[in-house]
Short mmCIF file of N, CA, C and O in Angstrom, two decimals:
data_model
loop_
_atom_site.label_atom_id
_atom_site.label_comp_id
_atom_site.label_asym_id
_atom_site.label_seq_id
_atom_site.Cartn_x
_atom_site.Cartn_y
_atom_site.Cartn_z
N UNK A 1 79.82 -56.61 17.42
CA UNK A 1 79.88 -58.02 17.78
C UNK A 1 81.30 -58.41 18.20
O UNK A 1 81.65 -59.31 18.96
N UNK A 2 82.08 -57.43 17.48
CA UNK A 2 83.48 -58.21 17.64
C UNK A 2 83.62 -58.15 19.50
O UNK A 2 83.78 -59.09 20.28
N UNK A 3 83.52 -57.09 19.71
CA UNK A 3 83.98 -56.43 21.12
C UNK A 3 83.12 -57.34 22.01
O UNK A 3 83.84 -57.49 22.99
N UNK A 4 82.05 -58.00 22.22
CA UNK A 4 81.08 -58.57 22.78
C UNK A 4 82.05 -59.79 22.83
O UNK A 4 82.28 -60.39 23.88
N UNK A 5 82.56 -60.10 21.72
CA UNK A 5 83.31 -61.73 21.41
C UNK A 5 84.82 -61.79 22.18
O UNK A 5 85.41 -62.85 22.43
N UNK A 6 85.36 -60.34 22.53
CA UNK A 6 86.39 -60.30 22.81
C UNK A 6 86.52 -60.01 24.29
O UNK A 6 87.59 -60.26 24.84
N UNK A 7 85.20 -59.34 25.20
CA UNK A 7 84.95 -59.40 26.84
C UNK A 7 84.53 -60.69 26.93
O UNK A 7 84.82 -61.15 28.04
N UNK A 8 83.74 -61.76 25.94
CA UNK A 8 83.79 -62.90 26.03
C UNK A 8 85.18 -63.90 26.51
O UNK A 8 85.34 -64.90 27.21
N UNK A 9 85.63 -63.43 26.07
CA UNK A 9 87.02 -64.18 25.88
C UNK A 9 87.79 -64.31 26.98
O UNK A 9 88.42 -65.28 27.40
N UNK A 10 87.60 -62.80 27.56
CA UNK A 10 88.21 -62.78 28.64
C UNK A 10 87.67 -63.00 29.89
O UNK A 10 88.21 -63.04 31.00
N UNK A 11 86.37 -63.16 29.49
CA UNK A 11 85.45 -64.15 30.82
C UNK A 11 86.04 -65.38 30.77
O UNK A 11 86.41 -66.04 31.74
N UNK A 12 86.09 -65.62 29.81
CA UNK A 12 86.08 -67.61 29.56
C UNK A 12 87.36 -67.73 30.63
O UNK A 12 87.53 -68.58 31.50
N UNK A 13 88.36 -66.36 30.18
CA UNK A 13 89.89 -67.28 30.97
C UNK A 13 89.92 -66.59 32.47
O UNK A 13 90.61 -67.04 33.38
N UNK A 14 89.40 -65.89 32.55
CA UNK A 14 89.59 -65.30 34.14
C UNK A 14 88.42 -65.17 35.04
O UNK A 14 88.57 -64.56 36.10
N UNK A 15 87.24 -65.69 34.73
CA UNK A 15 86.02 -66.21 35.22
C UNK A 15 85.99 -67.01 36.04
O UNK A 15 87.05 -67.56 36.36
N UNK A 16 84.82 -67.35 36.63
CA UNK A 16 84.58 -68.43 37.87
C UNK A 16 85.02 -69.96 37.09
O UNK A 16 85.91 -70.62 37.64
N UNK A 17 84.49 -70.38 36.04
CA UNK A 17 84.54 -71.40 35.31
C UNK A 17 85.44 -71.83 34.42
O UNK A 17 85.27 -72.85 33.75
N UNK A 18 86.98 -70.70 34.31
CA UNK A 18 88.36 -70.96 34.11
C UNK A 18 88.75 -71.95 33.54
O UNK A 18 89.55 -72.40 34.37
N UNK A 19 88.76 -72.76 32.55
CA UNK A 19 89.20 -74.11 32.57
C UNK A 19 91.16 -73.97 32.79
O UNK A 19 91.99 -74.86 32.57
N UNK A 20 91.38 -72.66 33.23
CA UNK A 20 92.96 -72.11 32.94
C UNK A 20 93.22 -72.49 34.44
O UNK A 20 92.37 -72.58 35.33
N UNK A 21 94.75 -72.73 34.54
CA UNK A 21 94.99 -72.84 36.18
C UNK A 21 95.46 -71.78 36.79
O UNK A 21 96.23 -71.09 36.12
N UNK A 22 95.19 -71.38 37.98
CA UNK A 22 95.51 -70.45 38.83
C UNK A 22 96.62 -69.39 38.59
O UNK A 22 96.71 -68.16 38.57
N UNK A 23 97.53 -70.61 38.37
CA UNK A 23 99.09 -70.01 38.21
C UNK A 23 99.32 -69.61 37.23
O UNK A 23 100.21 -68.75 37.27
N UNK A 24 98.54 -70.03 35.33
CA UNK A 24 99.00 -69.40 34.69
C UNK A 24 97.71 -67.98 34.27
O UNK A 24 97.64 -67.24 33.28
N UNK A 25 96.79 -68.07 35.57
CA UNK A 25 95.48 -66.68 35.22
C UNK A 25 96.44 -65.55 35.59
O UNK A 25 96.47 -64.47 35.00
N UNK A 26 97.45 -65.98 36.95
CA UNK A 26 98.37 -65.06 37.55
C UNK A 26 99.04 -64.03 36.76
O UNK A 26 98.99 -62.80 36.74
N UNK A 27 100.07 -65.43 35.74
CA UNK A 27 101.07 -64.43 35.05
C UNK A 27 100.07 -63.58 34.39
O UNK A 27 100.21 -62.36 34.53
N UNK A 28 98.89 -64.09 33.53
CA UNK A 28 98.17 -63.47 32.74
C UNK A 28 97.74 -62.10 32.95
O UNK A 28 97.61 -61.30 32.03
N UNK A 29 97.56 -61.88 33.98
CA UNK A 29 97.46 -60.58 34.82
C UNK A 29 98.60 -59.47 34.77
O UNK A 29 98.77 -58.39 34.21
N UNK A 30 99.45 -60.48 35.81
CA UNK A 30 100.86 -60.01 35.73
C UNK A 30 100.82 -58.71 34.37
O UNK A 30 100.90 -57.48 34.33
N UNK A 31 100.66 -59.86 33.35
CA UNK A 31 101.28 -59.07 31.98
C UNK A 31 100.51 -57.78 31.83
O UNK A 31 100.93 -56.70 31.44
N UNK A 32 98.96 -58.21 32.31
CA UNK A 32 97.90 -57.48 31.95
C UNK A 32 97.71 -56.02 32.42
O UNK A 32 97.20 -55.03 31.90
N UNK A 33 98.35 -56.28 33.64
CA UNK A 33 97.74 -54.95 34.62
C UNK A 33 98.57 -53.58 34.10
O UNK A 33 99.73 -53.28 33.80
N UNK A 34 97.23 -52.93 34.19
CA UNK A 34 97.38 -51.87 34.09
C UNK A 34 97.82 -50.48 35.01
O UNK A 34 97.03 -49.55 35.20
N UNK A 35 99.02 -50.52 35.47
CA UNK A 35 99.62 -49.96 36.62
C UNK A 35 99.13 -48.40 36.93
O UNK A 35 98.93 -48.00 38.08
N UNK A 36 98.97 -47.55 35.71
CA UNK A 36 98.23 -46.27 36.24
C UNK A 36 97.36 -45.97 36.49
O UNK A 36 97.18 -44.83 36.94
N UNK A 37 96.16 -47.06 36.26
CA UNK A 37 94.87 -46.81 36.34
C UNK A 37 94.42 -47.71 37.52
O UNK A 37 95.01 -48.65 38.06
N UNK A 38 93.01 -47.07 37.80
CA UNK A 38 92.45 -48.06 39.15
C UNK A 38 93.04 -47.20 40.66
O UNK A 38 94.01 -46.44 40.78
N UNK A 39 92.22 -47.59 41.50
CA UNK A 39 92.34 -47.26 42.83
C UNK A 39 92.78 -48.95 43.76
O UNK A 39 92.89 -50.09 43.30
N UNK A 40 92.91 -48.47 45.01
CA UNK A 40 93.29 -49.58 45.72
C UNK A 40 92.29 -50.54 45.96
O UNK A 40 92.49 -51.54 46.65
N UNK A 41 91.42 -50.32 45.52
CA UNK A 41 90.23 -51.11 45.76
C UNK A 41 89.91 -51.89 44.12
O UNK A 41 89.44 -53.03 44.11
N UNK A 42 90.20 -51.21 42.89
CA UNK A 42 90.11 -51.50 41.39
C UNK A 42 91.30 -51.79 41.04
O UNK A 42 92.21 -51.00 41.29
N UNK A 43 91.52 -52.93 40.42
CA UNK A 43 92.74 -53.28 39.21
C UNK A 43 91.94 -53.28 38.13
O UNK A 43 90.78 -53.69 38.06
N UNK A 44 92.80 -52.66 37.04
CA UNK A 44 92.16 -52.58 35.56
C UNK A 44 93.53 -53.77 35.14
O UNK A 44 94.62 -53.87 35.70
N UNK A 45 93.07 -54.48 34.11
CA UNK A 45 93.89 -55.26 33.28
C UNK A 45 93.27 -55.42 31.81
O UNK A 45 92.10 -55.66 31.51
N UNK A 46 94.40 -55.23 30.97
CA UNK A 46 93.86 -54.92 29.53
C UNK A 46 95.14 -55.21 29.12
O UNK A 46 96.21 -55.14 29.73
N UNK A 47 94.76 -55.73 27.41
CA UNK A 47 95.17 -55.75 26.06
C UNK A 47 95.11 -55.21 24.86
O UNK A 47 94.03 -55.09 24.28
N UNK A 48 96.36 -54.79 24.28
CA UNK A 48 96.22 -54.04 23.13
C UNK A 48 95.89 -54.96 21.51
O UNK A 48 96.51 -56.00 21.32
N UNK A 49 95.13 -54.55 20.69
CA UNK A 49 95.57 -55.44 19.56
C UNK A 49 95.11 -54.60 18.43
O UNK A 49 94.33 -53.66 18.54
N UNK A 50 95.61 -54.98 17.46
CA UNK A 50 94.83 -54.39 15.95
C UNK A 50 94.70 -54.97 14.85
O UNK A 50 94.83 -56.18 15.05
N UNK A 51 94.48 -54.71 13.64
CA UNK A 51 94.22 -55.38 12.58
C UNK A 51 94.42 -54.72 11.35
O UNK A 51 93.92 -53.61 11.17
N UNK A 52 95.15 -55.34 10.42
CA UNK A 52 95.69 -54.41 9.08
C UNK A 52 95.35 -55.03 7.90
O UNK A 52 95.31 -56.25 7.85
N UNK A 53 95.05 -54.19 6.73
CA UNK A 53 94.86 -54.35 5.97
C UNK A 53 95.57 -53.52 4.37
O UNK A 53 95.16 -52.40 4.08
N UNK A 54 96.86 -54.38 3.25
CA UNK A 54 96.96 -53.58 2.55
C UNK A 54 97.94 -52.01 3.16
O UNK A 54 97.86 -50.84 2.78
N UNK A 55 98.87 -52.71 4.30
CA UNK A 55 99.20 -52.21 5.22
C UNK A 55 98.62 -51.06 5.75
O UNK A 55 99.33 -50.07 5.91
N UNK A 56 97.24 -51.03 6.09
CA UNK A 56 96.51 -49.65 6.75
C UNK A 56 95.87 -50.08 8.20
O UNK A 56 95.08 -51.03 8.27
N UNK A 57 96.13 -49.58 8.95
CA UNK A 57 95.50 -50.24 10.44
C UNK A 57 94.03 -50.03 10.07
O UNK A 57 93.67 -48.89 9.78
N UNK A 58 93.00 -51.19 10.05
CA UNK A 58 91.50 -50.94 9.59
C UNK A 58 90.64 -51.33 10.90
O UNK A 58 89.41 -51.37 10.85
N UNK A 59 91.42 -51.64 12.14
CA UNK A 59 90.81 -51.91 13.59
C UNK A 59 91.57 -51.57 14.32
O UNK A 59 92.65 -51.15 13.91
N UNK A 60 91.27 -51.63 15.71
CA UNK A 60 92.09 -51.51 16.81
C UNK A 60 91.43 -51.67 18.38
O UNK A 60 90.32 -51.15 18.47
N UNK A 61 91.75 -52.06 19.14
CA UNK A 61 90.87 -52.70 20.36
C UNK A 61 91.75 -52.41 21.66
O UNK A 61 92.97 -52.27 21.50
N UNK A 62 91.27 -52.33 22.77
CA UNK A 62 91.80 -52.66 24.09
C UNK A 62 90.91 -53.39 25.07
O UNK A 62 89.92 -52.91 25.62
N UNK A 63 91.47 -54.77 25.24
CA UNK A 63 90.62 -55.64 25.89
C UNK A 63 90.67 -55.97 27.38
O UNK A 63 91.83 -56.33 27.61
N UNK A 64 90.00 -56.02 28.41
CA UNK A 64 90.11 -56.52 29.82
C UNK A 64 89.22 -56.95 30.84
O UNK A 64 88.26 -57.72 30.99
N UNK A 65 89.91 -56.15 31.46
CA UNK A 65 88.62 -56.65 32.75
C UNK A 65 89.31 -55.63 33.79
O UNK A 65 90.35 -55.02 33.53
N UNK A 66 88.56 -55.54 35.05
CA UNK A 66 88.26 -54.25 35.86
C UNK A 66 88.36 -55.04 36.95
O UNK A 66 87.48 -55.81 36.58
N UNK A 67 88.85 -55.66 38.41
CA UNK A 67 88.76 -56.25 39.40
C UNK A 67 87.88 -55.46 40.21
O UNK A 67 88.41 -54.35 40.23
N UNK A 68 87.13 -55.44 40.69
CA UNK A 68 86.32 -54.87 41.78
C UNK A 68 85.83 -55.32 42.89
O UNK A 68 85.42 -56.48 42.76
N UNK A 69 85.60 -54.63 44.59
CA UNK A 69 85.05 -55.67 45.30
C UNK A 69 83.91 -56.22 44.82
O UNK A 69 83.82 -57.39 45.19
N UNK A 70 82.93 -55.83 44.07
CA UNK A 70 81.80 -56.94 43.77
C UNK A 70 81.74 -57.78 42.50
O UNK A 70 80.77 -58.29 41.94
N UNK A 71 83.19 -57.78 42.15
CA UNK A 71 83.20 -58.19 40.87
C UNK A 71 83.91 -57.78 39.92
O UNK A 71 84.42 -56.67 39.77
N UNK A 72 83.97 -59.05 39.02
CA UNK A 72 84.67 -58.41 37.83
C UNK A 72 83.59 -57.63 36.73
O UNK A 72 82.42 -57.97 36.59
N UNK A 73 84.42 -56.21 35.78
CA UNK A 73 83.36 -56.10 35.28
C UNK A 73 84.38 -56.09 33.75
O UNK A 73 85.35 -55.33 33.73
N UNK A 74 84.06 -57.04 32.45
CA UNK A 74 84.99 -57.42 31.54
C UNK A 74 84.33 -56.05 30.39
O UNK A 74 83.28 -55.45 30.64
N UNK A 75 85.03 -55.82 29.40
CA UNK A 75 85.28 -54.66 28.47
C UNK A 75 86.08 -55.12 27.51
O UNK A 75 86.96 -55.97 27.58
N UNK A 76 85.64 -54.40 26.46
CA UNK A 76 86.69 -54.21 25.10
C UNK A 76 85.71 -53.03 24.24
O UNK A 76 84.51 -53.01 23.98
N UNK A 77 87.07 -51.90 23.89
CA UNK A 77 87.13 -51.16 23.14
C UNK A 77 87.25 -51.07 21.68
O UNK A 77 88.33 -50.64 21.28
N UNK A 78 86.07 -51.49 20.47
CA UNK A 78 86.85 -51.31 19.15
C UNK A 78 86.45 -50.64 18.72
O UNK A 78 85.24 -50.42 18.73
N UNK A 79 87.64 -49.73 17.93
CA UNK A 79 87.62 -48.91 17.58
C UNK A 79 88.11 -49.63 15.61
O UNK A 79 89.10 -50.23 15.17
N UNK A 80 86.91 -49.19 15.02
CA UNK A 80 86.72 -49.86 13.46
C UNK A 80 87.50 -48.77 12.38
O UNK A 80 87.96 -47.68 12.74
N UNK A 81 87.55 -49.23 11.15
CA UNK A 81 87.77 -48.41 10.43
C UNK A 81 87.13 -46.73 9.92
O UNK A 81 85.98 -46.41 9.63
N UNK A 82 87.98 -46.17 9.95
CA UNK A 82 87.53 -44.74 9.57
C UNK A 82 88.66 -43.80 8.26
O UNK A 82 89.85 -43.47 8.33
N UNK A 83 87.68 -43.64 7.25
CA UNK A 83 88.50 -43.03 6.45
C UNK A 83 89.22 -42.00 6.40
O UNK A 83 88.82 -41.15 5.60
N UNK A 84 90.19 -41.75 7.00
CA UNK A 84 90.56 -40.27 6.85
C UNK A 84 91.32 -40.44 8.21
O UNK A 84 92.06 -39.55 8.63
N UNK A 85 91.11 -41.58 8.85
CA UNK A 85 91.39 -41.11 9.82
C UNK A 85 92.52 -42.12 10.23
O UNK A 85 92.26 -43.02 9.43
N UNK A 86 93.76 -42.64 11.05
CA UNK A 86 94.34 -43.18 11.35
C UNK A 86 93.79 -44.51 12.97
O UNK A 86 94.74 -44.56 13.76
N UNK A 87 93.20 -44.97 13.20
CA UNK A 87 92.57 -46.08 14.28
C UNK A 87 93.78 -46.42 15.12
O UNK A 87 94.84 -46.57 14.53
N UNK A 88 93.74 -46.59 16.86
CA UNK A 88 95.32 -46.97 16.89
C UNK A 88 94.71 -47.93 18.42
O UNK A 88 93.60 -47.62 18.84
N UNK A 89 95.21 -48.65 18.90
CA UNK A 89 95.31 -49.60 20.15
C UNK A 89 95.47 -48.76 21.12
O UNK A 89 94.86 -48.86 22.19
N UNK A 90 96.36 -47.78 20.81
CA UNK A 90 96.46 -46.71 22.26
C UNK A 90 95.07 -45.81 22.45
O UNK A 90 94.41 -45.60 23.47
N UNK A 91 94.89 -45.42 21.30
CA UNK A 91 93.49 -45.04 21.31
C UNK A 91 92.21 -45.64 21.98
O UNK A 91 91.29 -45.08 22.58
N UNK A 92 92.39 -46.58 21.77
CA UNK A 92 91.32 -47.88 22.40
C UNK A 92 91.79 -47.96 23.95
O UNK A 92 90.94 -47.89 24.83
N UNK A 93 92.95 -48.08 24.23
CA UNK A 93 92.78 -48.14 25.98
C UNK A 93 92.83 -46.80 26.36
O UNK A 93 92.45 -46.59 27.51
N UNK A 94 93.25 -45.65 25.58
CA UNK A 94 92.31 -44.21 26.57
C UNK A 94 91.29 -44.24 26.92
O UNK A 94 90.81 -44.03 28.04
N UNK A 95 90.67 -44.65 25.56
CA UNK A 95 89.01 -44.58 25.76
C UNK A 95 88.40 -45.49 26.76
O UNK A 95 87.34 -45.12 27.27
N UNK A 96 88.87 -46.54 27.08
CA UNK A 96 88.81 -47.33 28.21
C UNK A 96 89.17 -46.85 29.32
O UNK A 96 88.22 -46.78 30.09
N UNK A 97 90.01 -46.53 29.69
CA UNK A 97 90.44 -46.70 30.62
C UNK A 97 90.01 -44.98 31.30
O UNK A 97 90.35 -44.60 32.42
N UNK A 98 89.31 -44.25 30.42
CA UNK A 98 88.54 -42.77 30.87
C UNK A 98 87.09 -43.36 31.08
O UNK A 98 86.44 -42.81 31.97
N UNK A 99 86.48 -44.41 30.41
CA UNK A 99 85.20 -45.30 30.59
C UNK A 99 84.91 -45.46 32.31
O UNK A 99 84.17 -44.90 33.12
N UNK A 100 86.00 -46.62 32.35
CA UNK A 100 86.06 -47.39 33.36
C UNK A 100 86.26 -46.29 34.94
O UNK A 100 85.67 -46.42 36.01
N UNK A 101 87.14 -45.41 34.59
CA UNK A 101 87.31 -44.25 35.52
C UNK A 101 85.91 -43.69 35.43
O UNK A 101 85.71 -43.79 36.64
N UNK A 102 84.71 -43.15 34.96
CA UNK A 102 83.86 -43.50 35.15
C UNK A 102 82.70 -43.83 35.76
O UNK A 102 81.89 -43.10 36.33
N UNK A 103 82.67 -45.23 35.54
CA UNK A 103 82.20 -46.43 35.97
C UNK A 103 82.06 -46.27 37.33
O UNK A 103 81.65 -47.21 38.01
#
């Protein structure tokens, strides 16, 4: 659910129905894009984030969206707790961003 709530999110602000203005969807990008990935025809743009607990990383995500000529297509990666195992944000946009390559 989380991940559903979090390509949500990023519909709401870079979608047709934007209540955000132009100029600041821009920088938003700006920050976002993902410079190694994508062809000249695809921009990938994504966010890293995580979540701790008891200082142990117990989530981790990479959130975006994919520019395409027919569209945007929005994504998020979470990656949940696992015992034994360490969860990390970089982890989450490999896995994305090998998805979306893909796609």
């Amino acid at each position: 659910m989380f991940d559903l709530m979090q390509a949500n999110v990023m519909e709401q602000i870079f979608g047709d129905g934007s209540v955000y203005s132009e100029k600041t969807r821009e920088a938003l990008k700006e920050a976002m894009l993902v410079q190694e990935a994508g062809g000249d025809d695809i921009r990938i743009y994504g966010k890293t984030g995580m979540g701790k607990a008891d200082g142990i990383v117990v989530d981790a995500w990479f959130t975006g969206f994919a520019e395409r000529p027919d569209g945007a297509l929005y994504y998020c990666v979470y990656l949940g707790r696992t015992d034994g195992m360490n969860v990390t944000s970089t982890g989450a946009r490999e896995i994305a961003l090998r998805l979306l390559a893909d796609y």
